[in-house]
mmCIF file of C-alpha atoms and ligand atoms in Angstrom:
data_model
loop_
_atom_site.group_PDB
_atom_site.id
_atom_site.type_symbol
_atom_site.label_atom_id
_atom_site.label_comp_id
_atom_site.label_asym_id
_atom_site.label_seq_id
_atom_site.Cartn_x
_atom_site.Cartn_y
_atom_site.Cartn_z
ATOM 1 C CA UNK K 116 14.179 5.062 19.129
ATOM 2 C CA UNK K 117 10.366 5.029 19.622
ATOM 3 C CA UNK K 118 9.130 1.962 21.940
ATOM 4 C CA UNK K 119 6.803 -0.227 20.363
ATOM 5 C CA UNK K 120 3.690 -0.115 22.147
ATOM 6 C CA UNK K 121 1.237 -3.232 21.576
ATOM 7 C CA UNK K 122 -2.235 -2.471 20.327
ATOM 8 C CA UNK K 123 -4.317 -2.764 23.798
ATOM 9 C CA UNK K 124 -6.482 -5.373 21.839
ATOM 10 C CA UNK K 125 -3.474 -8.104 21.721
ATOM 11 C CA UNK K 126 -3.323 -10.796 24.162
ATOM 12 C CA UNK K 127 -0.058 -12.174 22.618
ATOM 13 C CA UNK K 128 2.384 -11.460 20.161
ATOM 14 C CA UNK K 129 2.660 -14.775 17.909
ATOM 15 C CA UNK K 130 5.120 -14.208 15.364
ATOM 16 C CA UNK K 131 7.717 -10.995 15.854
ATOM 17 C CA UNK K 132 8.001 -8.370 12.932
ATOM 18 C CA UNK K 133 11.636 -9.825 13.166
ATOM 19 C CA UNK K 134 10.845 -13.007 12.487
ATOM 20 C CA UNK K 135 8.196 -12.407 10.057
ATOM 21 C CA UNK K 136 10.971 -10.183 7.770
ATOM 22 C CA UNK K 137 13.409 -13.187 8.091
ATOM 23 C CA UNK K 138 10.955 -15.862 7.215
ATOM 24 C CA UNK K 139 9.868 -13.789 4.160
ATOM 25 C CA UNK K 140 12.909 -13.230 2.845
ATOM 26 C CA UNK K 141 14.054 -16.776 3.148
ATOM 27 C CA UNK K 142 10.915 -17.532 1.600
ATOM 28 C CA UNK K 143 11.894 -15.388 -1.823
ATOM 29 C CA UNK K 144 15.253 -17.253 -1.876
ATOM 30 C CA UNK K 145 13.328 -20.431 -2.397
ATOM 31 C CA UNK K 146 10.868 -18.803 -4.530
ATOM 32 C CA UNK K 147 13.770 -17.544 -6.784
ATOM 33 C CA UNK K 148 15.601 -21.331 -6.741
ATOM 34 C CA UNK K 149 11.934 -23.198 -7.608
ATOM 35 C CA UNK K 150 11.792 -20.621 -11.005
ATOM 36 C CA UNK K 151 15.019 -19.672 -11.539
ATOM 37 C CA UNK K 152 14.449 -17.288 -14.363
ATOM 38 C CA UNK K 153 11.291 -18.178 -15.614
ATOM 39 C CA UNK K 154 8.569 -15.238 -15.452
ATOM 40 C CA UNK K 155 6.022 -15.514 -12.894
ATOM 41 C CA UNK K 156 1.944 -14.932 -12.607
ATOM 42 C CA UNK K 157 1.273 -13.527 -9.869
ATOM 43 C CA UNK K 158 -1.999 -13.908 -8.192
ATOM 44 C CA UNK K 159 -2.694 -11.782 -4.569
ATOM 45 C CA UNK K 160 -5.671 -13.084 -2.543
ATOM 46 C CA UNK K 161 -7.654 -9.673 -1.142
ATOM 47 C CA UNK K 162 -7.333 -8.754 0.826
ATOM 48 C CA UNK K 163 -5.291 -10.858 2.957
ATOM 49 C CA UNK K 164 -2.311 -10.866 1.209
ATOM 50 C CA UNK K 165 -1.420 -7.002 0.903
ATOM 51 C CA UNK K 166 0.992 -6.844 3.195
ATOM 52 C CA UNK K 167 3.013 -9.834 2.979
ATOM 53 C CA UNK K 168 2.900 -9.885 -1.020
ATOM 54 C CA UNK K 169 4.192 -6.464 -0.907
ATOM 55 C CA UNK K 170 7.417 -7.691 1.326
ATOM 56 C CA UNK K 171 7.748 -10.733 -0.879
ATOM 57 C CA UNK K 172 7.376 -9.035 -4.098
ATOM 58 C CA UNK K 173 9.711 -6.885 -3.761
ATOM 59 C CA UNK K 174 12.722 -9.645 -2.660
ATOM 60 C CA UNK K 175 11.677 -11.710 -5.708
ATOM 61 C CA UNK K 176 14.842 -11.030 -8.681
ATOM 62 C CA UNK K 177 12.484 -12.612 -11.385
ATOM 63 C CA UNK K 178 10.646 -10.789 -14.190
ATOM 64 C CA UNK K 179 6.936 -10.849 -12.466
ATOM 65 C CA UNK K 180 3.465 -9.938 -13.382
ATOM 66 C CA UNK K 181 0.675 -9.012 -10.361
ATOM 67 C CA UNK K 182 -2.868 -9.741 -10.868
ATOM 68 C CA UNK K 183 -5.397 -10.443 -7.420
ATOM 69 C CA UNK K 184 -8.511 -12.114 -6.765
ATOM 70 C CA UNK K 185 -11.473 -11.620 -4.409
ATOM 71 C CA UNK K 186 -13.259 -14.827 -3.135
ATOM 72 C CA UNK K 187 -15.252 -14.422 -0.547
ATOM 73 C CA UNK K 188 -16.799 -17.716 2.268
ATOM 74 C CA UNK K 189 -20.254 -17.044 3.031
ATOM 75 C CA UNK K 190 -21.553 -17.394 7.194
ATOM 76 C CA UNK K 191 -19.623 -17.508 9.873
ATOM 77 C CA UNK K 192 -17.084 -14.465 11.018
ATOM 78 C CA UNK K 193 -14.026 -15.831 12.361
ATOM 79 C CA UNK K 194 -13.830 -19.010 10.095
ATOM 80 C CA UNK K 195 -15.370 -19.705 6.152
ATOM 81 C CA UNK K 196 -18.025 -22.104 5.938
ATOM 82 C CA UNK K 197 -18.235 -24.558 3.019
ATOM 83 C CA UNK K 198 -18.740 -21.854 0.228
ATOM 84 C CA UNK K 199 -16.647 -19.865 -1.532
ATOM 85 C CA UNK K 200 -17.206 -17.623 -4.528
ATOM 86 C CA UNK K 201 -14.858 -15.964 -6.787
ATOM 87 C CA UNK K 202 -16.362 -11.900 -6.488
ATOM 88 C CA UNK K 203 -13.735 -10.369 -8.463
ATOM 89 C CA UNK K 204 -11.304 -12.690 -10.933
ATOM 90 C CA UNK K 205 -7.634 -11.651 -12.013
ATOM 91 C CA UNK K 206 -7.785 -9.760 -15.333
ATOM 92 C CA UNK K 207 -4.597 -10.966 -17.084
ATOM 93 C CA UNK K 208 -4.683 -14.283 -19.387
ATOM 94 C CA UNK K 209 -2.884 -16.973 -17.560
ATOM 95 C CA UNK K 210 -2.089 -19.703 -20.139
ATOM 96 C CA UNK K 211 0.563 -21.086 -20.602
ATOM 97 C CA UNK K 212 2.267 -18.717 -17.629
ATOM 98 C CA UNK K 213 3.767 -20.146 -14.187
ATOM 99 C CA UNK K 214 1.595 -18.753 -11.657
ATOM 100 C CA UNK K 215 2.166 -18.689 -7.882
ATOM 101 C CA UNK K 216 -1.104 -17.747 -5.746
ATOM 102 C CA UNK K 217 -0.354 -15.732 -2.976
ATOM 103 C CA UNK K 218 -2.673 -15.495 0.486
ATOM 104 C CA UNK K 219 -2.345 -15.059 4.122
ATOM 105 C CA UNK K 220 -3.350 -18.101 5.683
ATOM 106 C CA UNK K 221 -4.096 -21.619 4.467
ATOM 107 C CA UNK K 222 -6.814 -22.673 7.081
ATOM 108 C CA UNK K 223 -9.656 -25.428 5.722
ATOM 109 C CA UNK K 224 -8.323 -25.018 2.341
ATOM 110 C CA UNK K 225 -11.767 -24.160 0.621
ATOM 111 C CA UNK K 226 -10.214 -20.833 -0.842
ATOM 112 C CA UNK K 227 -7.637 -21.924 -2.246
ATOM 113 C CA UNK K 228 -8.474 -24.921 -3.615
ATOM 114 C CA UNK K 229 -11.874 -22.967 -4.708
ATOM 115 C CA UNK K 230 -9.471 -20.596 -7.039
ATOM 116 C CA UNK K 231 -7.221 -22.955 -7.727
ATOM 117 C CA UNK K 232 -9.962 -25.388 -9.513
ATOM 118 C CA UNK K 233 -10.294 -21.949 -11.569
ATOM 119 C CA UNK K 234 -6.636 -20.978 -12.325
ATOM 120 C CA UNK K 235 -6.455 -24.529 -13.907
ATOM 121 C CA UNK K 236 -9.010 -23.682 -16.189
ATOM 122 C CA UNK K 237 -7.161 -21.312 -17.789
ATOM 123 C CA UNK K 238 -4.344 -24.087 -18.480
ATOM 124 C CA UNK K 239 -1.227 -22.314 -16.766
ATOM 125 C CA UNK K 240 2.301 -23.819 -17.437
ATOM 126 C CA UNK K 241 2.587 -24.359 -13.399
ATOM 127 C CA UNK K 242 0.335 -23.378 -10.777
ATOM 128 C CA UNK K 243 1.596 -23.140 -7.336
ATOM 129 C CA UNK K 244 0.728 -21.651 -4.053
ATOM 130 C CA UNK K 245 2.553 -19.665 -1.368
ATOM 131 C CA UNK K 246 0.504 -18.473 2.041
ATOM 132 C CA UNK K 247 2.441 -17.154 5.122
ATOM 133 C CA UNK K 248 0.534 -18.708 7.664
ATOM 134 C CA UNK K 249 -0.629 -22.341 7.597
ATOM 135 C CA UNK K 250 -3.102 -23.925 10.239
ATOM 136 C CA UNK K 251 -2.997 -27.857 8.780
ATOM 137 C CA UNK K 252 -5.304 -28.634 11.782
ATOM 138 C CA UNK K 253 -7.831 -26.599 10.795
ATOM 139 C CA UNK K 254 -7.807 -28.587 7.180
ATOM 140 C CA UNK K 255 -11.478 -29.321 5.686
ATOM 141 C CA UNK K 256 -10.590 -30.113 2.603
ATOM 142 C CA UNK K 257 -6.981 -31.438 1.659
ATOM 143 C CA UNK K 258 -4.372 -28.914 0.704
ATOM 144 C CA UNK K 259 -0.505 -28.309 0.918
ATOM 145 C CA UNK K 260 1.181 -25.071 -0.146
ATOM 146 C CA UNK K 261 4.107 -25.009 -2.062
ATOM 147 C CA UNK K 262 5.787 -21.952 0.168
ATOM 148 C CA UNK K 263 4.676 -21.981 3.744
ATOM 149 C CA UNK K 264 6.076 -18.914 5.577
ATOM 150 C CA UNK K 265 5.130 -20.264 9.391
ATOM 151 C CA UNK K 266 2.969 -22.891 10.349
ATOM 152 C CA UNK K 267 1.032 -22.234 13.632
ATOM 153 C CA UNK K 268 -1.727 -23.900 16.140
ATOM 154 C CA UNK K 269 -5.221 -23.606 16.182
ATOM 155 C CA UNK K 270 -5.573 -20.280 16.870
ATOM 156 C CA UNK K 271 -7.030 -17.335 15.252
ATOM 157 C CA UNK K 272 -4.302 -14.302 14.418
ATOM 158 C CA UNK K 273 -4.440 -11.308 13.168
ATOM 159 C CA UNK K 274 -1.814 -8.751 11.741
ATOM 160 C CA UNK K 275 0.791 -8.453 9.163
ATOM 161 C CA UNK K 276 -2.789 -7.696 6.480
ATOM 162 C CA UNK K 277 -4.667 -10.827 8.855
ATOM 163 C CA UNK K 278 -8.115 -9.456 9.617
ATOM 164 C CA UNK K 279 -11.114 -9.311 12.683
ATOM 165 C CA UNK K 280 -14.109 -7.899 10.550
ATOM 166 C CA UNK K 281 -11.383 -5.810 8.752
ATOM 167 C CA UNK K 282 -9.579 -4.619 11.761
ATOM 168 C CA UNK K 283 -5.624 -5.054 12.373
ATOM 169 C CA UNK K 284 -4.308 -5.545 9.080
ATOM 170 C CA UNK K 285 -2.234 -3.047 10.204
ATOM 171 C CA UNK K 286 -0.633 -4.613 13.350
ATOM 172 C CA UNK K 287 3.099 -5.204 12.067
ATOM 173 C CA UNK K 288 3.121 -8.843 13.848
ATOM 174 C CA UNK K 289 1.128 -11.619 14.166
ATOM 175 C CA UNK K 290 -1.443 -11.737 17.282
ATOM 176 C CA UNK K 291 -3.827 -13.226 19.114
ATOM 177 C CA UNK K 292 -6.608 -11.296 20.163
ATOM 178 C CA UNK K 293 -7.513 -10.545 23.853
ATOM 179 C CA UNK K 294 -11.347 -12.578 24.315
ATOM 180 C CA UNK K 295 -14.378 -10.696 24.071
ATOM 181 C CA UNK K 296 -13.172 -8.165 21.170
HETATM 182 P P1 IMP G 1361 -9.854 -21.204 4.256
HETATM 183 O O1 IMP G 1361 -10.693 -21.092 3.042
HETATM 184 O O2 IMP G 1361 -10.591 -21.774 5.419
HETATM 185 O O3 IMP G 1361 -8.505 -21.867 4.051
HETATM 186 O O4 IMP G 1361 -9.630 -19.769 4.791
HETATM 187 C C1 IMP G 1361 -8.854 -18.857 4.234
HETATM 188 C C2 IMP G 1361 -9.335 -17.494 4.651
HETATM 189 O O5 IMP G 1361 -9.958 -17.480 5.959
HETATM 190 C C3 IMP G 1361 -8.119 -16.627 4.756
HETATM 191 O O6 IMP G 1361 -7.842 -16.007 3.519
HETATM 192 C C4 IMP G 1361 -8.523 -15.645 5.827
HETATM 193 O O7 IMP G 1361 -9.187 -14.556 5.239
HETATM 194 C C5 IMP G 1361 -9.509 -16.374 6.713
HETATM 195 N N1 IMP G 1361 -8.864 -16.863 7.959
HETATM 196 C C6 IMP G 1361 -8.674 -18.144 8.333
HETATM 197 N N2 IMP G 1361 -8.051 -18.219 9.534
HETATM 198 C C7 IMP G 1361 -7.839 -16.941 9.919
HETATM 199 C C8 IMP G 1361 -7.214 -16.352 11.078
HETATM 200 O O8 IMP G 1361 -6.705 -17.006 12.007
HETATM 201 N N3 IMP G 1361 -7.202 -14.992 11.113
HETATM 202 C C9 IMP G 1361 -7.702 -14.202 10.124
HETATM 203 N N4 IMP G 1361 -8.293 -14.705 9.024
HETATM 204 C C10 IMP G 1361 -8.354 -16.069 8.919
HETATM 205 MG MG1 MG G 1362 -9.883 -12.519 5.811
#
């Protein structure tokens, strides 16, 4: 079997690709009790959520429909500043549907709540969110996920579709980055 080698930017491995794949797929179990059999809308944040909604998609049993969204926080690099703007909205009508929004990380909660003030709009049956990382400390504005894969320090990660200036989506765990990248 190959060894895995870390990327030579990583100062620490996080969260393990094992623990990750467990975490998700618990994570669709409780997805699958909340709806039972209902159909669900849903929404991808981009392009965070790639690689994690692809896992979880593909454990959930219910009928499903996939749409995405790109919102984008203007200023600073490593962390959004106070606004957020909707550059590409979901194409499919979402009244009346149960829709689950889908991102990486729930940090100061401006994104989400930012598309979630918009979702409601559209008068879904149920709108709820699912993120695999949550950093609560990091909270601007207040927000709780419905489906919270891990929550983890003040600290920012990348890996598993988390970004640096669009770098290490690929990394199949969640890191910390050595200082001075
Ligand atoms: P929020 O609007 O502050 O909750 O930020 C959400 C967005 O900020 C996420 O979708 C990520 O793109 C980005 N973000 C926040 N924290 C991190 C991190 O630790 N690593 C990578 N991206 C992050
Ligand atoms: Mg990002």
């Amino acid at each position: 079997m190959a060894r895995t080698s870390l990327h030579p930017d990583v100062a620490e491995v996080l969260i393990s690709q094992a623990r990750i794949r467990r975490r998700i797929a618990a994570l669709a179990r409780e997805i699958a009790r909340c709806y039972g059999h209902a159909e669900v809308s849903i929404i991808g944040v981009l392009n965070g959520s790639m690689v994690f909604l692809g896992e979880l998609l593909r454990q959930l049993p219910m009928q499903t429909r996939l749409d995405s969204v790109v919102a984008r926080s203007y200023g600073a690099r490593t962390t959004s500043n106070g606004r957020v703007s909707i550059r590409r909205p979901w194409h499919l009508s979402l009244r009346r549907k149960h829709v689950l929004l889908v991102d990486d990380i729930l940090d100061t909660g401006r994104t989400l709540r930012r598309i979630c003030e918009r979702i409601r709009r559209e008068n879904p049956a149920s709108l709820r969110t699912c993120v695999l990382l949550d950093k609560p400390s990091r909270r601007v504005v207040p927000f709780t996920a419905d489906f919270v894969g891990f929550t983890i320090p003040d600290k920012f990660v990348v890996g598993y579709g988390l970004d640096f200036a669009e770098r290490y989506r690929n990394l199949p765990y969640i890191a910390v980055l050595r200082r001075g990248i």
